[in-house]
PDB file of C-alpha atoms in Angstrom:
ATOM      1  CA  GLU A 246      -1.034  15.477   2.752  1.00  0.00           C
ATOM      2  CA  ASP A 247      -2.097  11.877   2.480  1.00  0.00           C
ATOM      3  CA  GLN A 248      -0.254   9.564   4.908  1.00  0.00           C
ATOM      4  CA  VAL A 249      -0.454   6.515   6.972  1.00  0.00           C
ATOM      5  CA  THR A 250       1.257   6.197  10.375  1.00  0.00           C
ATOM      6  CA  GLN A 251       1.751   2.909  12.278  1.00  0.00           C
ATOM      7  CA  SER A 252       2.457   2.465  15.959  1.00  0.00           C
ATOM      8  CA  PRO A 253       4.267   1.092  17.712  1.00  0.00           C
ATOM      9  CA  GLU A 254       7.240   0.540  15.524  1.00  0.00           C
ATOM     10  CA  ALA A 255       8.100  -2.659  17.351  1.00  0.00           C
ATOM     11  CA  LEU A 256       6.133  -4.804  19.881  1.00  0.00           C
ATOM     12  CA  ARG A 257       7.245  -7.723  21.928  1.00  0.00           C
ATOM     13  CA  LEU A 258       4.582  -9.978  23.485  1.00  0.00           C
ATOM     14  CA  GLN A 259       4.589 -13.131  25.523  1.00  0.00           C
ATOM     15  CA  GLU A 260       2.759 -16.018  23.960  1.00  0.00           C
ATOM     16  CA  GLY A 261      -0.904 -15.649  24.757  1.00  0.00           C
ATOM     17  CA  GLU A 262      -0.651 -11.900  25.588  1.00  0.00           C
ATOM     18  CA  SER A 263      -3.185 -10.073  23.493  1.00  0.00           C
ATOM     19  CA  SER A 264      -2.560  -6.627  22.037  1.00  0.00           C
ATOM     20  CA  SER A 265      -3.442  -4.173  19.296  1.00  0.00           C
ATOM     21  CA  LEU A 266      -1.477  -2.478  16.506  1.00  0.00           C
ATOM     22  CA  ASN A 267      -2.475   0.924  15.458  1.00  0.00           C
ATOM     23  CA  CYS A 268      -2.736   2.442  11.878  1.00  0.00           C
ATOM     24  CA  SER A 269      -3.673   6.161  11.759  1.00  0.00           C
ATOM     25  CA  TYR A 270      -4.506   7.529   8.345  1.00  0.00           C
ATOM     26  CA  THR A 271      -5.230  10.826   6.631  1.00  0.00           C
ATOM     27  CA  VAL A 272      -6.095   9.753   3.186  1.00  0.00           C
ATOM     28  CA  SER A 273      -8.473  11.669   1.026  1.00  0.00           C
ATOM     29  CA  GLY A 274     -11.386   9.769  -0.325  1.00  0.00           C
ATOM     30  CA  LEU A 275     -10.197   6.498   1.297  1.00  0.00           C
ATOM     31  CA  ARG A 276     -11.445   3.670  -0.788  1.00  0.00           C
ATOM     32  CA  GLY A 277      -9.956   0.835   1.236  1.00  0.00           C
ATOM     33  CA  LEU A 278      -7.691   0.248   4.239  1.00  0.00           C
ATOM     34  CA  PHE A 279      -5.408  -2.720   3.666  1.00  0.00           C
ATOM     35  CA  TRP A 280      -3.477  -4.908   6.166  1.00  0.00           C
ATOM     36  CA  TYR A 281      -0.550  -7.148   4.994  1.00  0.00           C
ATOM     37  CA  ARG A 282       1.884  -9.367   6.974  1.00  0.00           C
ATOM     38  CA  GLN A 283       5.473  -9.515   5.886  1.00  0.00           C
ATOM     39  CA  ASP A 284       7.912 -12.146   6.927  1.00  0.00           C
ATOM     40  CA  PRO A 285      11.652 -11.586   6.649  1.00  0.00           C
ATOM     41  CA  GLY A 286      12.933 -11.889   3.033  1.00  0.00           C
ATOM     42  CA  LYS A 287       9.326 -12.212   1.593  1.00  0.00           C
ATOM     43  CA  GLY A 288       6.831  -9.985   0.022  1.00  0.00           C
ATOM     44  CA  PRO A 289       3.809  -8.684   1.857  1.00  0.00           C
ATOM     45  CA  GLU A 290       1.022 -11.215   2.293  1.00  0.00           C
ATOM     46  CA  PHE A 291      -2.540  -9.847   2.119  1.00  0.00           C
ATOM     47  CA  LEU A 292      -4.657 -10.177   5.232  1.00  0.00           C
ATOM     48  CA  PHE A 293      -7.651  -7.897   5.186  1.00  0.00           C
ATOM     49  CA  THR A 294      -9.395  -5.025   3.299  1.00  0.00           C
ATOM     50  CA  LEU A 295     -11.765  -2.724   5.161  1.00  0.00           C
ATOM     51  CA  TYR A 296     -13.901  -0.241   3.211  1.00  0.00           C
ATOM     52  CA  SER A 297     -16.066   1.590   5.740  1.00  0.00           C
ATOM     53  CA  ALA A 298     -15.988   2.845   9.402  1.00  0.00           C
ATOM     54  CA  GLY A 299     -17.419   0.267  11.627  1.00  0.00           C
ATOM     55  CA  GLU A 300     -16.408  -2.625   9.506  1.00  0.00           C
ATOM     56  CA  GLU A 301     -14.607  -5.616  11.107  1.00  0.00           C
ATOM     57  CA  LYS A 302     -12.881  -8.608   9.679  1.00  0.00           C
ATOM     58  CA  GLU A 303     -11.370 -11.662  11.364  1.00  0.00           C
ATOM     59  CA  LYS A 304      -9.013 -14.362  10.537  1.00  0.00           C
ATOM     60  CA  GLU A 305      -7.747 -16.934  13.053  1.00  0.00           C
ATOM     61  CA  ARG A 306      -6.249 -14.810  15.990  1.00  0.00           C
ATOM     62  CA  LEU A 307      -6.431 -11.484  14.030  1.00  0.00           C
ATOM     63  CA  LYS A 308      -9.215  -9.043  13.918  1.00  0.00           C
ATOM     64  CA  ALA A 309      -9.093  -5.715  11.927  1.00  0.00           C
ATOM     65  CA  THR A 310     -11.309  -2.794  12.680  1.00  0.00           C
ATOM     66  CA  LEU A 311     -11.834   0.598  11.075  1.00  0.00           C
ATOM     67  CA  THR A 312     -12.898   4.027  12.170  1.00  0.00           C
ATOM     68  CA  LYS A 313     -12.842   7.276  10.282  1.00  0.00           C
ATOM     69  CA  LYS A 314      -9.354   8.085  11.441  1.00  0.00           C
ATOM     70  CA  GLU A 315      -7.624   4.889  12.305  1.00  0.00           C
ATOM     71  CA  SER A 316      -7.593   1.064  12.003  1.00  0.00           C
ATOM     72  CA  PHE A 317      -6.607  -1.427  14.567  1.00  0.00           C
ATOM     73  CA  LEU A 318      -5.232  -4.988  14.209  1.00  0.00           C
ATOM     74  CA  HIS A 319      -6.117  -6.868  17.252  1.00  0.00           C
ATOM     75  CA  ILE A 320      -4.097  -9.981  18.070  1.00  0.00           C
ATOM     76  CA  THR A 321      -5.684 -12.410  20.451  1.00  0.00           C
ATOM     77  CA  ALA A 322      -3.564 -15.023  22.363  1.00  0.00           C
ATOM     78  CA  PRO A 323      -0.609 -14.707  19.766  1.00  0.00           C
ATOM     79  CA  LYS A 324       1.706 -17.511  19.098  1.00  0.00           C
ATOM     80  CA  PRO A 325       5.291 -17.412  18.010  1.00  0.00           C
ATOM     81  CA  GLU A 326       4.305 -17.994  14.420  1.00  0.00           C
ATOM     82  CA  ASP A 327       2.423 -14.651  14.488  1.00  0.00           C
ATOM     83  CA  SER A 328       5.852 -12.920  14.634  1.00  0.00           C
ATOM     84  CA  ALA A 329       6.208 -10.728  11.511  1.00  0.00           C
ATOM     85  CA  THR A 330       6.038  -7.173  10.360  1.00  0.00           C
ATOM     86  CA  TYR A 331       2.481  -5.947   9.876  1.00  0.00           C
ATOM     87  CA  LEU A 332       1.839  -3.260   7.211  1.00  0.00           C
ATOM     88  CA  CYS A 333      -1.228  -1.164   6.597  1.00  0.00           C
ATOM     89  CA  ALA A 334      -1.985   0.828   3.543  1.00  0.00           C
ATOM     90  CA  GLY A 335      -4.708   3.343   2.564  1.00  0.00           C
ATOM     91  CA  GLY A 336      -6.005   3.455  -0.919  1.00  0.00           C
ATOM     92  CA  GLY A 337      -6.479   7.003  -2.087  1.00  0.00           C
ATOM     93  CA  THR A 338      -7.923   8.667  -5.074  1.00  0.00           C
ATOM     94  CA  GLY A 339      -6.828   7.387  -8.395  1.00  0.00           C
ATOM     95  CA  ASN A 340      -4.279   4.592  -8.083  1.00  0.00           C
ATOM     96  CA  GLN A 341      -2.371   5.796  -5.041  1.00  0.00           C
ATOM     97  CA  PHE A 342      -1.759   3.553  -2.197  1.00  0.00           C
ATOM     98  CA  TYR A 343      -0.055   4.984   0.961  1.00  0.00           C
ATOM     99  CA  PHE A 344       1.847   2.457   3.097  1.00  0.00           C
ATOM    100  CA  GLY A 345       2.870   2.808   6.728  1.00  0.00           C
ATOM    101  CA  THR A 346       6.401   1.763   7.837  1.00  0.00           C
ATOM    102  CA  GLY A 347       5.045  -1.285   9.662  1.00  0.00           C
ATOM    103  CA  THR A 348       4.966  -2.736  13.174  1.00  0.00           C
ATOM    104  CA  SER A 349       7.544  -5.468  13.877  1.00  0.00           C
ATOM    105  CA  LEU A 350       5.823  -8.054  16.163  1.00  0.00           C
ATOM    106  CA  THR A 351       7.840 -10.510  18.107  1.00  0.00           C
ATOM    107  CA  VAL A 352       5.938 -13.173  20.085  1.00  0.00           C
ATOM    108  CA  ILE A 353       8.112 -14.973  22.624  1.00  0.00           C
ATOM    109  CA  PRO A 354       7.369 -18.495  23.621  1.00  0.00           C
TER     110      PRO A 354
ATOM    111  CA  GLY B 137      -3.742 -20.333  -9.042  1.00  0.00           C
ATOM    112  CA  ALA B 138      -0.174 -18.983  -9.458  1.00  0.00           C
ATOM    113  CA  GLY B 139       0.744 -15.785  -7.503  1.00  0.00           C
ATOM    114  CA  VAL B 140       2.925 -12.939  -8.563  1.00  0.00           C
ATOM    115  CA  SER B 141       6.416 -14.063  -9.512  1.00  0.00           C
ATOM    116  CA  GLN B 142       9.667 -12.018  -9.656  1.00  0.00           C
ATOM    117  CA  SER B 143      13.009 -12.800 -11.005  1.00  0.00           C
ATOM    118  CA  PRO B 144      15.841 -12.944 -10.029  1.00  0.00           C
ATOM    119  CA  SER B 145      15.291 -13.258  -6.350  1.00  0.00           C
ATOM    120  CA  ASN B 146      18.687 -11.831  -5.690  1.00  0.00           C
ATOM    121  CA  LYS B 147      20.888  -9.667  -7.865  1.00  0.00           C
ATOM    122  CA  VAL B 148      24.427  -8.414  -7.046  1.00  0.00           C
ATOM    123  CA  THR B 149      25.895  -5.930  -9.428  1.00  0.00           C
ATOM    124  CA  GLU B 150      28.664  -3.452  -9.611  1.00  0.00           C
ATOM    125  CA  LYS B 151      28.174   0.293  -9.501  1.00  0.00           C
ATOM    126  CA  GLY B 152      27.558   1.651 -12.924  1.00  0.00           C
ATOM    127  CA  LYS B 153      26.123  -1.625 -14.516  1.00  0.00           C
ATOM    128  CA  ASP B 154      22.581  -1.783 -15.785  1.00  0.00           C
ATOM    129  CA  VAL B 155      20.024  -4.332 -14.246  1.00  0.00           C
ATOM    130  CA  GLU B 156      16.689  -5.637 -15.322  1.00  0.00           C
ATOM    131  CA  LEU B 157      14.129  -6.991 -12.858  1.00  0.00           C
ATOM    132  CA  ARG B 158      11.117  -9.039 -14.105  1.00  0.00           C
ATOM    133  CA  CYS B 159       7.596  -9.380 -12.744  1.00  0.00           C
ATOM    134  CA  ASP B 160       4.929 -11.867 -13.800  1.00  0.00           C
ATOM    135  CA  PRO B 161       1.553 -10.734 -12.462  1.00  0.00           C
ATOM    136  CA  ILE B 162      -1.390 -12.891 -11.574  1.00  0.00           C
ATOM    137  CA  SER B 163      -3.185 -13.841 -14.777  1.00  0.00           C
ATOM    138  CA  GLY B 164      -6.164 -11.584 -15.553  1.00  0.00           C
ATOM    139  CA  HIS B 165      -4.864  -8.719 -13.348  1.00  0.00           C
ATOM    140  CA  THR B 166      -4.807  -5.479 -15.186  1.00  0.00           C
ATOM    141  CA  ALA B 167      -2.988  -3.349 -12.683  1.00  0.00           C
ATOM    142  CA  LEU B 168       0.610  -3.761 -11.879  1.00  0.00           C
ATOM    143  CA  TYR B 169       2.710  -1.758  -9.339  1.00  0.00           C
ATOM    144  CA  TRP B 170       6.438  -1.497  -8.671  1.00  0.00           C
ATOM    145  CA  TYR B 171       7.708  -0.548  -5.213  1.00  0.00           C
ATOM    146  CA  ARG B 172      11.065  -0.255  -3.554  1.00  0.00           C
ATOM    147  CA  GLN B 173      11.621  -1.201   0.076  1.00  0.00           C
ATOM    148  CA  SER B 174      14.819  -0.116   1.810  1.00  0.00           C
ATOM    149  CA  LEU B 175      15.864  -1.466   5.214  1.00  0.00           C
ATOM    150  CA  GLY B 176      13.648  -0.041   7.863  1.00  0.00           C
ATOM    151  CA  GLN B 177      11.634   1.956   5.430  1.00  0.00           C
ATOM    152  CA  GLY B 178       8.172   1.743   4.154  1.00  0.00           C
ATOM    153  CA  LEU B 179       7.219   0.812   0.601  1.00  0.00           C
ATOM    154  CA  GLU B 180       8.125   3.475  -1.863  1.00  0.00           C
ATOM    155  CA  PHE B 181       5.846   3.690  -4.905  1.00  0.00           C
ATOM    156  CA  LEU B 182       7.807   3.659  -8.259  1.00  0.00           C
ATOM    157  CA  ILE B 183       5.488   3.065 -11.103  1.00  0.00           C
ATOM    158  CA  TYR B 184       1.938   1.868 -11.855  1.00  0.00           C
ATOM    159  CA  PHE B 185       0.483   0.253 -15.026  1.00  0.00           C
ATOM    160  CA  GLN B 186      -3.250  -0.116 -15.652  1.00  0.00           C
ATOM    161  CA  GLY B 187      -4.370  -1.954 -18.755  1.00  0.00           C
ATOM    162  CA  ASN B 188      -3.362  -0.020 -21.875  1.00  0.00           C
ATOM    163  CA  SER B 189      -3.376   3.357 -20.223  1.00  0.00           C
ATOM    164  CA  ALA B 190      -0.130   5.462 -20.013  1.00  0.00           C
ATOM    165  CA  PRO B 191       1.774   4.384 -16.881  1.00  0.00           C
ATOM    166  CA  ASP B 192       1.969   6.561 -13.812  1.00  0.00           C
ATOM    167  CA  LYS B 193       5.682   7.138 -13.483  1.00  0.00           C
ATOM    168  CA  SER B 194       5.479   9.774 -10.716  1.00  0.00           C
ATOM    169  CA  GLY B 195       7.460   7.618  -8.161  1.00  0.00           C
ATOM    170  CA  LEU B 196      10.524   6.968 -10.279  1.00  0.00           C
ATOM    171  CA  PRO B 197      13.395   8.532  -8.397  1.00  0.00           C
ATOM    172  CA  SER B 198      15.486   9.435 -11.339  1.00  0.00           C
ATOM    173  CA  ASP B 199      15.762   9.009 -15.179  1.00  0.00           C
ATOM    174  CA  ARG B 200      17.984   5.995 -14.572  1.00  0.00           C
ATOM    175  CA  PHE B 201      14.827   4.073 -13.662  1.00  0.00           C
ATOM    176  CA  SER B 202      12.386   2.886 -16.286  1.00  0.00           C
ATOM    177  CA  ALA B 203       9.729   0.184 -16.720  1.00  0.00           C
ATOM    178  CA  GLU B 204       7.805  -1.492 -19.426  1.00  0.00           C
ATOM    179  CA  ARG B 205       4.790  -3.806 -19.481  1.00  0.00           C
ATOM    180  CA  THR B 206       4.458  -5.876 -22.506  1.00  0.00           C
ATOM    181  CA  GLY B 207       1.188  -7.260 -23.722  1.00  0.00           C
ATOM    182  CA  GLY B 208      -0.538  -6.168 -20.510  1.00  0.00           C
ATOM    183  CA  SER B 209       1.236  -8.862 -18.625  1.00  0.00           C
ATOM    184  CA  VAL B 210       5.020  -9.248 -17.818  1.00  0.00           C
ATOM    185  CA  SER B 211       6.789  -6.138 -16.596  1.00  0.00           C
ATOM    186  CA  THR B 212      10.473  -5.266 -16.535  1.00  0.00           C
ATOM    187  CA  LEU B 213      11.941  -2.644 -14.309  1.00  0.00           C
ATOM    188  CA  THR B 214      15.317  -1.375 -15.633  1.00  0.00           C
ATOM    189  CA  ILE B 215      17.926   0.619 -13.610  1.00  0.00           C
ATOM    190  CA  GLN B 216      20.716   2.075 -15.587  1.00  0.00           C
ATOM    191  CA  ARG B 217      24.083   2.983 -14.252  1.00  0.00           C
ATOM    192  CA  THR B 218      23.238   1.565 -10.801  1.00  0.00           C
ATOM    193  CA  GLN B 219      24.364   3.409  -7.697  1.00  0.00           C
ATOM    194  CA  GLN B 220      24.911   2.114  -4.206  1.00  0.00           C
ATOM    195  CA  GLU B 221      21.835   3.924  -2.967  1.00  0.00           C
ATOM    196  CA  ASP B 222      19.730   1.735  -5.483  1.00  0.00           C
ATOM    197  CA  SER B 223      20.404  -1.328  -3.131  1.00  0.00           C
ATOM    198  CA  ALA B 224      17.032  -2.314  -1.832  1.00  0.00           C
ATOM    199  CA  VAL B 225      14.270  -4.908  -2.289  1.00  0.00           C
ATOM    200  CA  TYR B 226      12.151  -4.266  -5.313  1.00  0.00           C
ATOM    201  CA  LEU B 227       8.550  -5.498  -5.006  1.00  0.00           C
ATOM    202  CA  CYS B 228       6.033  -6.027  -7.708  1.00  0.00           C
ATOM    203  CA  ALA B 229       2.259  -6.213  -6.968  1.00  0.00           C
ATOM    204  CA  SER B 230      -0.787  -6.837  -9.160  1.00  0.00           C
ATOM    205  CA  SER B 231      -4.542  -6.325  -8.698  1.00  0.00           C
ATOM    206  CA  LEU B 232      -7.700  -6.862 -10.698  1.00  0.00           C
ATOM    207  CA  SER B 233      -7.954  -3.150 -11.169  1.00  0.00           C
ATOM    208  CA  GLY B 234      -6.333  -0.074  -9.775  1.00  0.00           C
ATOM    209  CA  THR B 235      -8.623   0.124  -6.791  1.00  0.00           C
ATOM    210  CA  ASP B 236      -8.540  -3.485  -5.670  1.00  0.00           C
ATOM    211  CA  THR B 237      -6.360  -5.386  -3.240  1.00  0.00           C
ATOM    212  CA  GLN B 238      -2.740  -5.705  -4.298  1.00  0.00           C
ATOM    213  CA  TYR B 239      -1.033  -9.034  -4.278  1.00  0.00           C
ATOM    214  CA  PHE B 240       2.725  -9.004  -3.947  1.00  0.00           C
ATOM    215  CA  GLY B 241       5.496 -11.040  -5.358  1.00  0.00           C
ATOM    216  CA  PRO B 242       8.377 -12.207  -3.246  1.00  0.00           C
ATOM    217  CA  GLY B 243      10.647  -9.344  -4.386  1.00  0.00           C
ATOM    218  CA  THR B 244      14.072  -9.006  -5.875  1.00  0.00           C
ATOM    219  CA  ARG B 245      16.885  -8.050  -3.476  1.00  0.00           C
ATOM    220  CA  LEU B 246      19.285  -5.804  -5.385  1.00  0.00           C
ATOM    221  CA  THR B 247      22.736  -5.196  -3.931  1.00  0.00           C
ATOM    222  CA  VAL B 248      25.024  -2.705  -5.710  1.00  0.00           C
ATOM    223  CA  LEU B 249      28.624  -3.012  -4.722  1.00  0.00           C
TER     224      LEU B 249
END
């Protein structure tokens, strides 16, 4: 069964305390692993797409990596404004996208 | 350019009433998705449109739910005889094609009393 699992469900960090969010996937014929950020009351905002194992992408304090089984979103020296829910999704065969339930990140000043 | 827009942003209705939710995708995007997001839950796929092809309706939870996409652009999601369990945020997303990155609208928060 195709699915995406994210961990932890919630994460509290002190400002400046680096950490990683995990996205494990079992998606047949993965054609893209997508990361989004979602703020309360808003739609998901696109962050990254990764297409092949070993690929890495960076944006400000965020770096996404991909292996054959999982993806990580590394957050370096986070700030309070990084607080949000981070979603990952695997693009499967056809038009199917499989979303995880997200990691709720809180960065404490 | 303009992103995906949805209207209304909030909708409160009474049980048993019909509601229509609207989505305006990014211009030029041929693929359009509807999802439902309940509190604490992941995104639940509802329906997918790609160009002029027949839509993939496999995620619609019941026959009370339907959707149209007119002229390959604007889409309307209709929920008939709403139930309290239909309360959720309904998100629309569009992409250049069915395999590309999806860009989401702000969502419509539906509350059924």
